[in-house]
Structure formats: C-alpha cells, structure tokens
Amino acid sequence: MQQGGSSYPSCSSTSDCFSLTHLSAAQCGSENLSEPEKSEVRANNTSTELSRMRSLVMFYLSYLLCVCLGLSCVICVYVWNSQWLGGFSWDGSFLQFNWHPVLMVTGLVVVYGIAAVMYRIPLTWGQNKLPWKLLHAVLMLIALVLSVVGLCAVFDYHNAKNIPNVYSLHSWIGIVATALFAMQWAFGATAFLLPCSPLSLRKLLKPVHVWFGGSVVFLSIAACISGINEKLFFDLKENTTGSQHYRELPPEAVLGNALGVLIVAFGLVVLMILSNHKWQRPDSRTGDLAYAPLLQEENE
Amino acid sequence: MQQGGSSYPSCSSTSDCFSLTHLSAAQCGSENLSEPEKSEVRANNTSTELSRMRSLVMFYLSYLLCVCLGLSCVICVYVWNSQWLGGFSWDGSFLQFNWHPVLMVTGLVVVYGIAAVMYRIPLTWGQNKLPWKLLHAVLMLIALVLSVVGLCAVFDYHNAKNIPNVYSLHSWIGIVATALFAMQWAFGATAFLLPCSPLSLRKLLKPVHVWFGGSVVFLSIAACISGINEKLFFDLKENTTGSQHYRELPPEAVLGNALGVLIVAFGLVVLMILSNHKWQRPDSRTGDLAYAPLLQEENE
C-alpha cells in the first residue's frame, strides 16, 4: 500500500527513514498540532533537509570515485596489454588473446558497473524515466557485446592453439557471470521495457533484478582477479627471454596486481552505491515512467 | 527519531514497509476511524501477518541453504587436501601448505559467513542481545584465528622453500581481506562490546560495520577463487608423474572447480541474507541490549 503523501520505497536504518517521520506528521494532520509540536515538526524538517544534503554530497563523492576507479581500470588494462603484452590483433595469436582482458574489464566490469549505478544519480530523478531506462539498457547492451567479443577472442585463440575451452575455475566463473548477465539483460528488457509488462510485475521483479545485477558484479570481479592472477603466472615465468619471474615483482607484475586492486575497489564502490537505500531512485505515485525528485517534492 | 509504537529500522521496498503502514494507523488513532477504515486496517494487518510469515519461511530456507553450502565447502576443501594432495603436516613441506586452503576456506569464508548472518535468525530476537553479541564476537574470533593460522602455514612453507611472500594478486587480496577482518573485529569489539561505548556511536557505526563485513566476504571469496585456480594450475601440469593436466579436467580439477563454485554460491547467499533489510534484527526502543521480537510485539 502506498504511503499517504508520497512514496519513499526504502530506508536502511532508523536515521534513513527520515521521510517517514515527515509522512506520519502529514498523515495525522500537522495543522491540528500544538505550537511545541509544530516547532518539533519544523526542527525535524530542517534536520531532514540537512540529512538529505549530506546524503547528496556523499553520493556524488562516491559516484566520482566510482567513475575515476572505472577509468583507471580501463587505462591500466589497456596499457598492460598494449605496452607489456605486445598489443592487439585478431589472428589466433597471443595478440588476439590480449583483447580478452581489455574487453572483459571494460565491458563486464566498468561499463556494467557505471550502467548499474546510473539510476542512483539524483539529477535524473526529476525527469521521465523512459529515456534513462533506454540509456541503462543500451549501456548494458554495450557491456554485454564487449563481454561476448572478449569471450570470442579467447575461444578463437584457444581453438587456434588446440587448447580446450572452459576448463579452469576462472573460466567457469567468467562464463557463469556472462551467461547470468545475458539472461539478466533479456529478462530486464522484457520485464521493464516492453509496454505490455504490468506495473505490479515490475514492482515484484525489481528487487530480484537489482540483486542479480549485484551478483553479476560479484562473479565478474572474482573472474577478473583469478584471470589476472593466472595470466601473470603464465607470462612471468623463470627462464623465459629477458623476463623476471612473477615472484620478483617486476613492473608488469606490479601493474597487473594494481589492476586487480583497482577492479576490486571499483566493485566495492559499485556495490556500496547499489546497497545504500538512501540513494535509491524514489518510486512515483504516478506510475513507472515519471518520477518526482526527492528535493523538488518538498518545494511543490 | 523513533517511530511511535515500535521500531522497525529498515525496509527495502514499498511492500517491505508493511510495518510502517500499521504504525501510521496507530499513530493517527485507529479508534477514531470509521467502520470501512477499520476493516481496511484489519485487512492490512492480515496481509502484514502473511507477509511476515512468508518472510520467515524464506529466511529459514535461505539460512538452511547457507549452512548446507558452508558445510559442503568445508568437506570439499578437506577431501581435496587430504585425499588428493597428501594430507597435513607442519614441517615446512607441501603438506604444511595444505593447511592454508583448508583453514582459509573454513575460517575466512564459512565460519565468518555463518557468524555474519547469525543476527538475522528471528528466533534470537526475543532474547537479550548480549549473549548473541558475545557468540558473534567469539565465532568471528575463531574465524580470525583460523585465518591467521592459515596464513602462517603458507608463510612458513614459503620461508622453508625460499619463496618470497605476498607477491601474487591472490596474496594481495587475501592479505587485505584478513587485515580488514582483523581491524573489523577489533573495531567491532571496541564499539559494540565495551560498556563505555555510547549507544549513539553504536547506531552510527552499525551500518559501517555491516558494510565492511560484507566487503570482507567479497574480498575473501575473490582471494579463494584466485587461490584455487592458481593451485590447480600449479599442481596439474603436464609431464608430472601420473597426473593429467588441468585442461583435461581430471577428477581433482573437477573437485577444485566445484569447491570454487560452492564458495561463490555460499558468498552470494550470505550477501543476500545480509542485504535483505526485511531480515534485519529490529532495533529496540529499550536500548541496545534487549530486543522485542517482531511477532511477539503484536501479542503484547
């Protein structure tokens, strides 16, 4: 059942539930309150406003950190594969393999993560939801295409070298992450973009969609860490021409490890943004396509 | 500010906030409502009760799954290291290394995960919180000690074989996970167990404690997956006596990969239980040490 004056779908702690304090006062009819009660309501409203501003600032700082970490991951994986590992090609050689880490990190981790937290940007809340839904779907499709091309790169390389596919734990987790992502995209587009899908079904499926989205982040990052670790052990062996062993931590090893740390930090920031219910886009009373922003609502 | 008749600290969607619907009616004074309004309140209460029972059943099914997956992880890692990898010893040989995966999976993943979701068990909500806090702290301490002994096993093995420590990405992530866990334990014991720590500080720090707790799960599972992957590549090489290469997927490889999948599944279930705000222990009006259970409250 919708609450009286507005809809604030979620709160994660007593202090997060400020909006509901406000709603209860409105529901009970604040015009019937005594003077001390009215000043208490005014004090609560000021405290609520401060809490919201603090929440906004914290969100934008976290979002900035998320974007910076994402860009660092892409730069780092590109520099590693282009400068240390010889660059790129699509000829069945190890240069084709180099597309795999670049495309998986860019698609399955960074573009995916940025698209996942897109709805949390408060600037978008005052606008019609449909263009943002389409942008979310398009960004996710770009992430999915990059991931699938990244998988094709490694499958082609393995086939050219007669190496079996999908035997390592890294590949099992990576394949599950990509398959779950593809299902999540198809399921999301059907449930949330098709006009024939009923609003009640969307409301029911939304938490499931968000939770599976977080699971893909979890799986893709576990796959990336195991993949980078495996790649560094493969490439940095003793007795290969001019290269140091991984255990001596040459610059390439430090770069690869740093990439892993950046990916984990990016994943943690994405999951923190997704799990903070204060930062969720508030549902609207007017349906699924239009939303009233949190701050605008108070001024109207 | 606490809501009038009770304290329900969190809700994750409109449908989750059923308790607040009930509270708003109580705050406005349901005895002043008309007959149709009263029957609406009664219908809401019945629907609320059904929703709570559904939530309870879902929690216990998830908890059962969590415990079964945790036990499977422990059995699987023990069988792998005792049957396939030669068993255990503490003599600087590879048999000492075998303690590392067993203790890390048992401590940093399974005991940690079980201890993390312990507060979510509704059966514990009607009782004084202190014994449960102590049990949570003791279980976490056991997990921490197992993890530290697991790290000592691999450090001793490396030192005996003159292999440098903490160079791989797996070790970087694992060390960060264990260090964060140790800090989390010390911080948690200080903030939530010492009687001199003020209630306001506890309320402020609780979401931070829960979030860092989830981050340790995330890091430890990324470390486990990369560690198992690395171990299987190390052990299952071509031309070693009688063993097949990892890429041929011999039974040991399937067992190791299955262990990785079980660990990821366990981590996802733990994070799902932690992130579901319907399943959070409700805060009490009477302070931090005593809690009124969700269902009992209605009968009083």
XYZ file of C-alpha atoms in Angstrom:
600
model
C 0.000 0.000 0.000
C 1.344 3.470 -0.861
C 2.016 5.846 1.996
C -0.163 8.950 2.117
C 1.729 11.995 0.820
C 4.480 10.477 -1.244
C 6.367 7.300 -1.934
C 9.703 6.602 -0.365
C 10.239 2.951 -1.119
C 13.144 2.182 1.097
C 15.253 3.027 4.096
C 18.088 1.110 5.601
C 18.249 2.337 9.181
C 16.224 4.356 11.663
C 18.036 7.516 10.618
C 17.450 6.750 6.932
C 13.717 6.653 7.487
C 13.510 10.449 7.975
C 10.993 10.740 5.168
C 8.556 8.508 7.037
C 8.662 10.751 10.114
C 7.598 13.585 7.844
C 4.863 11.436 6.299
C 3.418 10.403 9.632
C 3.077 14.035 10.696
C 1.376 14.901 7.419
C -0.952 11.903 7.662
C -2.032 12.825 11.165
C -2.701 16.409 10.023
C 0.067 18.759 11.228
C -2.407 21.709 11.242
C -4.032 20.112 14.322
C -0.752 20.080 16.275
C 0.017 22.354 19.228
C 2.777 25.037 18.978
C 5.528 22.924 20.655
C 4.595 20.035 18.343
C 4.736 22.378 15.310
C 8.218 23.615 16.245
C 9.274 19.979 16.707
C 7.980 19.244 13.175
C 9.897 22.326 11.837
C 13.100 21.170 13.624
C 12.619 17.696 12.163
C 12.180 19.189 8.677
C 15.431 21.205 8.999
C 17.279 18.123 10.230
C 15.722 16.124 7.352
C 16.904 18.733 4.816
C 20.450 18.669 6.235
C 20.441 14.866 6.181
C 19.345 14.890 2.515
C 22.045 17.384 1.500
C 24.682 15.312 3.305
C 23.391 12.221 1.517
C 23.581 14.022 -1.878
C 27.172 15.165 -1.294
C 28.179 11.661 -0.166
C 26.519 10.178 -3.252
C 28.327 12.472 -5.705
C 31.687 11.865 -3.994
C 31.107 8.096 -4.225
C 29.979 8.401 -7.845
C 33.090 10.450 -8.719
C 35.258 7.804 -7.043
C 33.411 5.092 -8.983
C 33.981 6.853 -12.349
C 37.676 7.574 -11.554
C 38.295 3.945 -10.494
C 36.498 2.683 -13.609
C 38.611 4.894 -15.916
C 41.788 3.812 -14.089
C 40.850 0.135 -14.623
C 40.335 0.672 -18.373
C 43.598 2.659 -18.756
C 45.519 0.124 -16.675
C 44.292 -2.982 -18.558
C 44.835 -1.240 -21.926
C 48.402 -0.111 -21.040
C 49.270 -3.589 -19.715
C 48.105 -5.362 -22.871
C 49.347 -2.796 -25.392
C 52.728 -1.880 -23.821
C 53.795 -5.037 -21.959
C 51.999 -7.803 -23.855
C 52.563 -6.665 -27.459
C 49.284 -5.040 -28.470
C 46.272 -6.388 -30.336
C 45.361 -8.424 -33.390
C 42.623 -10.903 -34.458
C 44.722 -13.678 -35.996
C 44.583 -16.525 -33.462
C 47.924 -15.446 -31.938
C 48.524 -14.329 -28.339
C 47.840 -10.793 -29.639
C 44.242 -11.889 -30.120
C 44.158 -13.181 -26.540
C 45.084 -9.631 -25.415
C 41.609 -8.449 -26.412
C 40.162 -10.772 -23.746
C 41.268 -8.918 -20.563
C 40.722 -5.482 -22.141
C 37.170 -6.242 -23.310
C 36.116 -8.174 -20.198
C 37.367 -5.490 -17.795
C 35.912 -2.676 -19.936
C 32.579 -4.395 -20.646
C 31.734 -6.824 -17.855
C 33.212 -4.670 -15.072
C 33.452 -0.940 -15.898
C 30.635 -0.199 -18.396
C 28.413 -2.668 -16.498
C 29.173 -1.013 -13.142
C 28.623 2.521 -14.455
C 25.313 1.439 -16.061
C 24.236 -0.319 -12.842
C 24.581 2.802 -10.663
C 23.137 5.173 -13.317
C 19.643 5.212 -11.752
C 21.103 6.392 -8.450
C 22.096 9.823 -9.899
C 19.616 12.226 -8.230
C 19.828 14.686 -11.169
C 17.884 12.165 -13.263
C 15.030 11.754 -10.776
C 13.016 14.780 -11.895
C 12.734 13.541 -15.430
C 10.691 10.963 -17.319
C 12.136 7.546 -16.532
C 11.871 6.065 -20.039
C 14.971 7.759 -21.603
C 17.024 6.689 -18.576
C 15.707 3.151 -18.863
C 16.715 3.128 -22.534
C 20.182 4.516 -21.674
C 20.555 1.854 -18.930
C 19.539 -0.867 -21.422
C 21.824 0.498 -24.188
C 24.850 0.795 -21.843
C 24.190 -2.740 -20.577
C 23.910 -3.980 -24.181
C 27.283 -2.330 -24.991
C 28.753 -4.022 -21.889
C 27.262 -7.378 -22.970
C 28.546 -7.084 -26.569
C 32.055 -6.157 -25.321
C 31.986 -9.159 -22.944
C 30.819 -11.577 -25.652
C 33.500 -10.297 -28.085
C 36.009 -10.664 -25.228
C 34.938 -14.312 -24.809
C 35.132 -14.883 -28.589
C 38.746 -13.594 -28.521
C 39.806 -16.240 -26.009
C 37.761 -19.048 -27.606
C 39.301 -18.276 -31.050
C 42.793 -18.151 -29.516
C 42.268 -21.474 -27.708
C 40.856 -23.108 -30.867
C 43.805 -21.859 -32.950
C 46.256 -23.318 -30.404
C 44.233 -26.513 -29.743
C 43.748 -25.581 -26.113
C 40.453 -26.829 -24.607
C 37.932 -24.168 -23.629
C 36.244 -23.619 -20.260
C 38.237 -25.947 -18.038
C 39.682 -23.592 -15.391
C 37.784 -22.239 -12.385
C 38.411 -18.733 -13.788
C 36.599 -19.690 -16.992
C 33.731 -21.399 -15.126
C 33.087 -18.297 -13.008
C 33.546 -15.971 -16.006
C 31.142 -17.974 -18.190
C 28.522 -18.070 -15.411
C 28.910 -14.279 -14.943
C 28.436 -13.582 -18.673
C 25.532 -16.044 -19.030
C 23.804 -14.538 -15.981
C 24.411 -11.070 -17.425
C 22.882 -12.070 -20.796
C 19.824 -13.577 -19.039
C 19.586 -10.517 -16.809
C 19.621 -8.233 -19.865
C 16.965 -10.244 -21.746
C 14.823 -10.578 -18.612
C 15.250 -6.863 -17.773
C 14.360 -5.687 -21.284
C 11.261 -7.923 -21.328
C 10.038 -7.024 -17.859
C 10.922 -3.326 -17.700
C 10.910 -2.041 -21.298
C 8.033 -3.837 -23.015
C 4.875 -1.690 -22.592
C 2.703 -4.802 -22.128
C 4.524 -5.770 -18.921
C 2.243 -4.882 -15.957
C 3.395 -2.398 -13.284
C 2.708 -4.918 -10.487
C 5.061 -7.427 -12.147
C 7.760 -4.739 -12.493
C 7.500 -3.841 -8.810
C 7.736 -7.509 -7.858
C 10.708 -8.194 -10.126
C 12.721 -5.003 -9.440
C 14.472 -6.193 -6.226
C 15.260 -9.532 -7.956
C 16.702 -7.599 -10.948
C 18.837 -5.394 -8.650
C 20.043 -8.409 -6.639
C 21.025 -10.437 -9.715
C 22.729 -7.297 -11.046
C 24.878 -7.162 -7.896
C 25.620 -10.888 -8.231
C 26.998 -10.314 -11.744
C 29.386 -7.657 -10.297
C 30.467 -10.171 -7.607
C 31.030 -13.002 -10.121
C 32.731 -10.840 -12.754
C 35.206 -9.439 -10.225
C 36.023 -12.917 -8.860
C 36.606 -13.988 -12.502
C 38.824 -10.932 -13.207
C 41.010 -11.441 -10.122
C 41.558 -15.134 -10.885
C 42.174 -14.308 -14.575
C 44.800 -11.605 -13.882
C 46.499 -13.873 -11.317
C 46.570 -16.759 -13.825
C 47.825 -14.527 -16.672
C 50.709 -13.146 -14.554
C 51.776 -16.686 -13.537
C 51.614 -17.785 -17.225
C 53.565 -14.809 -18.577
C 56.127 -14.159 -15.851
C 57.961 -17.489 -15.656
C 61.607 -18.216 -14.938
C 63.930 -18.800 -17.912
C 61.755 -17.047 -20.474
C 63.667 -14.495 -22.567
C 64.620 -11.478 -20.539
C 61.607 -11.614 -18.205
C 61.655 -11.804 -14.432
C 59.517 -14.299 -12.512
C 56.245 -13.062 -11.011
C 57.661 -13.663 -7.509
C 60.330 -10.989 -8.151
C 57.534 -8.467 -8.702
C 58.776 -6.843 -11.924
C 56.940 -3.676 -13.118
C 54.470 -5.763 -15.190
C 53.528 -7.772 -12.079
C 53.002 -4.586 -10.069
C 50.836 -3.180 -12.871
C 48.773 -6.401 -13.085
C 48.343 -6.565 -9.300
C 47.435 -2.849 -9.210
C 44.813 -3.506 -11.906
C 43.347 -6.249 -9.694
C 43.243 -3.928 -6.685
C 41.568 -1.172 -8.769
C 38.955 -3.654 -10.054
C 38.156 -4.821 -6.507
C 37.922 -1.196 -5.285
C 35.631 -0.325 -8.233
C 33.405 -3.336 -7.459
C 33.177 -2.405 -3.787
C 32.182 1.196 -4.615
C 29.553 -0.015 -7.131
C 28.098 -2.459 -4.570
C 28.169 0.243 -1.870
C 26.195 2.623 -4.126
C 23.730 -0.137 -5.074
C 23.199 -1.257 -1.479
C 22.645 2.206 0.024
C 18.873 2.546 0.139
C 19.089 6.283 0.803
C 20.436 6.623 -2.740
C 17.697 4.630 -4.456
C 15.534 6.448 -7.006
C 12.222 7.054 -5.205
C 9.187 5.369 -6.742
C 6.475 7.665 -8.022
C 2.776 7.688 -7.269
C 2.098 8.481 -10.930
C 3.339 5.130 -12.236
C 6.525 3.638 -13.556
C 7.504 6.194 -16.198
C 7.509 9.539 -14.383
C 9.287 10.343 -11.131
C 9.133 13.309 -8.770
C 12.562 14.194 -7.396
C 13.231 13.975 -3.678
C 14.131 17.653 -3.224
C 11.620 19.093 -5.734
C 8.786 17.353 -3.889
C 9.315 19.492 -0.799
C 9.140 22.714 -2.815
C 5.879 21.857 -4.523
C 13.674 9.872 15.727
C 11.909 6.637 16.754
C 8.521 5.944 15.257
C 5.619 5.975 17.698
C 4.524 2.450 18.551
C 7.563 0.379 17.722
C 10.880 0.359 15.999
C 11.279 -1.102 12.557
C 14.621 0.160 11.429
C 14.592 -0.785 7.817
C 12.648 -1.687 4.721
C 13.832 -2.203 1.211
C 10.770 -1.683 -0.960
C 7.237 -0.388 -0.734
C 5.939 -3.849 0.084
C 8.651 -4.325 2.731
C 7.463 -1.262 4.629
C 4.272 -3.012 5.788
C 5.103 -2.302 9.409
C 5.068 1.436 8.774
C 1.539 1.246 7.342
C 0.484 -0.339 10.634
C 2.368 2.312 12.631
C 0.821 5.215 10.768
C -2.659 3.888 11.525
C -1.747 3.510 15.193
C -0.243 6.993 15.354
C -3.346 8.570 13.879
C -5.506 6.707 16.401
C -7.342 3.777 14.793
C -10.158 4.032 17.382
C -11.244 7.244 15.596
C -11.585 5.503 12.232
C -14.900 4.733 10.527
C -16.075 1.106 10.005
C -14.814 0.794 6.370
C -11.456 2.255 7.511
C -11.316 -0.221 10.413
C -11.902 -3.189 8.112
C -9.203 -1.826 5.806
C -6.801 -1.711 8.797
C -7.820 -5.331 9.716
C -7.241 -6.464 6.104
C -3.852 -4.725 6.152
C -2.932 -6.472 9.417
C -3.827 -9.901 7.964
C -1.804 -9.139 4.838
C 1.057 -7.911 7.062
C 0.961 -11.139 9.078
C 1.016 -13.252 5.892
C 3.902 -11.185 4.531
C 5.854 -11.704 7.781
C 5.275 -15.448 7.750
C 6.380 -15.642 4.098
C 9.472 -13.637 5.002
C 10.242 -16.004 7.928
C 9.914 -19.116 5.743
C 12.111 -17.540 3.047
C 14.706 -16.615 5.679
C 14.925 -20.127 7.131
C 15.161 -21.702 3.653
C 17.998 -19.280 2.771
C 19.705 -19.934 6.118
C 19.451 -23.706 5.580
C 20.949 -23.301 2.107
C 23.721 -21.137 3.590
C 24.592 -23.764 6.244
C 24.478 -26.638 3.701
C 26.711 -24.741 1.247
C 29.123 -23.837 4.069
C 29.383 -27.481 5.213
C 29.872 -28.609 1.594
C 32.733 -26.095 1.185
C 34.493 -27.393 4.325
C 34.034 -31.064 3.335
C 35.151 -30.372 -0.231
C 38.333 -28.444 0.706
C 39.208 -31.051 3.368
C 38.705 -34.004 0.991
C 40.735 -32.276 -1.752
C 43.701 -31.599 0.527
C 43.614 -34.857 2.483
C 42.791 -37.319 -0.329
C 44.311 -35.723 -3.457
C 47.106 -33.575 -2.050
C 48.598 -35.935 0.554
C 47.175 -34.725 3.862
C 48.576 -32.412 6.510
C 51.742 -31.740 8.479
C 53.583 -28.728 9.986
C 57.134 -29.355 8.751
C 57.695 -26.771 6.006
C 56.776 -29.311 3.291
C 53.883 -29.054 0.822
C 51.852 -30.930 3.448
C 52.082 -27.799 5.588
C 50.842 -25.719 2.647
C 47.719 -27.933 2.605
C 46.577 -26.330 5.852
C 46.342 -22.989 4.012
C 43.291 -23.652 1.775
C 41.517 -25.711 4.477
C 41.928 -23.052 7.187
C 41.219 -20.067 4.940
C 38.039 -21.593 3.469
C 36.860 -22.810 6.890
C 37.771 -19.618 8.796
C 37.686 -16.638 6.441
C 34.739 -17.912 4.384
C 32.493 -20.414 6.194
C 32.754 -19.616 9.948
C 32.908 -15.898 9.056
C 29.804 -16.136 6.849
C 27.807 -18.138 9.410
C 28.778 -15.651 12.149
C 27.885 -12.697 9.898
C 24.293 -13.866 9.308
C 23.770 -15.041 12.928
C 21.934 -11.847 13.973
C 19.382 -12.391 11.201
C 17.922 -15.536 12.884
C 14.481 -14.367 14.115
C 14.481 -16.969 16.954
C 17.187 -14.883 18.685
C 15.274 -11.589 18.519
C 13.177 -12.137 21.656
C 16.191 -12.563 23.872
C 18.796 -10.305 25.470
C 21.225 -9.248 22.772
C 24.430 -9.520 24.842
C 24.880 -13.342 24.678
C 24.328 -13.203 20.885
C 26.841 -10.371 20.592
C 29.344 -12.463 22.544
C 28.626 -15.516 20.365
C 29.048 -13.348 17.222
C 32.372 -11.995 18.580
C 33.596 -15.485 19.632
C 32.678 -17.057 16.252
C 34.414 -14.179 14.462
C 37.465 -14.630 16.693
C 37.560 -18.352 15.824
C 37.309 -17.396 12.124
C 40.123 -14.850 12.561
C 42.408 -17.297 14.405
C 41.808 -19.984 11.727
C 42.619 -17.426 9.006
C 45.798 -16.225 10.730
C 46.991 -19.833 11.277
C 46.135 -20.454 7.592
C 48.361 -17.517 6.622
C 51.144 -18.740 8.954
C 51.022 -22.134 7.187
C 51.737 -20.579 3.796
C 54.327 -18.088 5.135
C 56.226 -20.931 6.891
C 56.071 -23.068 3.735
C 57.350 -20.194 1.562
C 60.146 -19.395 4.031
C 61.205 -23.080 4.174
C 61.358 -23.196 0.350
C 62.864 -19.688 -0.059
C 59.825 -18.492 -1.980
C 59.031 -14.768 -1.489
C 55.806 -13.970 0.343
C 52.911 -11.747 -0.772
C 53.807 -11.164 -4.429
C 50.777 -12.567 -6.289
C 47.454 -10.778 -6.751
C 45.838 -13.677 -4.856
C 48.061 -12.953 -1.849
C 47.495 -9.180 -2.044
C 43.703 -9.622 -1.985
C 43.899 -12.331 0.698
C 46.141 -10.238 2.947
C 43.869 -7.190 2.553
C 40.823 -9.372 3.383
C 42.458 -10.782 6.546
C 43.816 -7.369 7.662
C 40.395 -5.768 7.128
C 38.806 -8.653 9.048
C 41.239 -8.187 11.978
C 40.562 -4.418 12.057
C 36.827 -5.077 11.762
C 36.971 -7.465 14.722
C 38.981 -5.059 16.938
C 36.780 -2.121 15.908
C 33.581 -4.152 16.434
C 34.625 -5.419 19.875
C 35.565 -1.890 20.979
C 32.475 -0.173 19.613
C 29.815 -2.800 20.320
C 31.036 -4.814 23.321
C 32.723 -2.299 25.631
C 30.069 -0.936 28.026
C 31.595 2.575 27.887
C 30.828 2.897 24.145
C 27.787 5.219 23.790
C 24.566 3.988 22.130
C 24.584 6.910 19.650
C 28.076 5.879 18.456
C 26.915 2.253 18.064
C 23.926 3.319 15.952
C 26.175 5.485 13.777
C 28.799 2.783 13.320
C 26.475 -0.199 12.802
C 25.854 0.302 9.040
C 29.615 0.874 8.546
C 30.340 -2.356 10.478
C 27.809 -4.299 8.376
C 29.161 -2.829 5.115
C 32.798 -3.606 5.945
C 31.659 -7.084 6.987
C 30.171 -7.614 3.516
C 33.385 -6.275 1.925
C 35.414 -8.924 3.766
C 33.119 -11.624 2.267
C 33.639 -10.088 -1.204
C 37.454 -9.897 -0.832
C 37.851 -13.316 0.773
C 35.866 -15.011 -1.995
C 37.866 -13.229 -4.733
C 41.028 -14.427 -2.916
C 39.702 -18.013 -2.655
C 38.749 -18.255 -6.341
C 42.133 -16.934 -7.495
C 43.910 -19.201 -4.980
C 42.104 -22.391 -6.063
C 42.657 -21.505 -9.735
C 46.393 -20.905 -9.073
C 46.734 -24.111 -7.032
C 45.139 -26.246 -9.769
C 47.446 -24.740 -12.423
C 50.475 -25.377 -10.145
C 49.558 -28.967 -9.292
C 48.043 -30.258 -12.523
C 50.873 -29.778 -15.012
C 51.862 -31.884 -17.989
C 54.680 -34.417 -17.556
C 54.382 -34.688 -13.772
C 54.242 -38.280 -12.549
C 50.959 -39.870 -13.428
C 48.915 -36.682 -13.302
C 46.767 -35.201 -16.024
C 46.932 -31.506 -16.981
C 44.289 -29.167 -15.577
C 42.955 -28.633 -19.115
C 41.979 -32.340 -19.317
C 39.728 -31.811 -16.294
C 40.791 -34.828 -14.191
C 38.670 -35.597 -11.080
C 40.891 -33.367 -8.896
C 40.281 -30.401 -11.240
C 36.529 -31.014 -11.162
C 36.639 -31.177 -7.339
C 38.682 -27.942 -7.134
C 36.393 -26.132 -9.585
C 33.316 -27.444 -7.730
C 34.799 -26.103 -4.477
C 35.158 -22.680 -6.151
C 31.549 -22.770 -7.340
C 30.330 -23.792 -3.842
C 32.328 -20.925 -2.265
C 30.849 -18.386 -4.699
C 27.330 -19.740 -4.078
C 27.890 -19.581 -0.285
C 29.139 -15.977 -0.584
C 26.140 -14.962 -2.676
C 23.688 -16.485 -0.160
C 25.485 -14.759 2.767
C 25.407 -11.405 0.954
C 21.743 -11.927 0.022
C 20.835 -12.578 3.689
C 22.888 -9.560 4.836
C 21.419 -7.226 2.213
C 17.756 -8.139 2.775
C 16.506 -5.447 5.149
C 13.334 -7.416 5.921
C 15.565 -9.923 7.689
C 17.459 -7.415 9.846
C 17.102 -7.732 13.619
C 14.703 -4.913 14.579
C 16.153 -2.236 16.859
C 14.577 -1.951 20.274
C 13.131 1.092 21.985
C 14.566 -0.126 25.277
C 18.195 0.256 24.265
C 20.945 -1.774 22.688
C 20.954 -4.872 24.890
C 17.337 -6.056 24.898
C 15.174 -6.661 21.828
C 11.460 -7.308 21.415
C 10.763 -9.857 18.684
C 8.786 -8.843 15.613
C 5.970 -11.330 16.147
C 5.852 -11.204 19.963
C 5.343 -7.432 19.843
C 1.934 -7.863 18.246
C 0.761 -10.224 21.001
C 1.707 -7.914 23.844
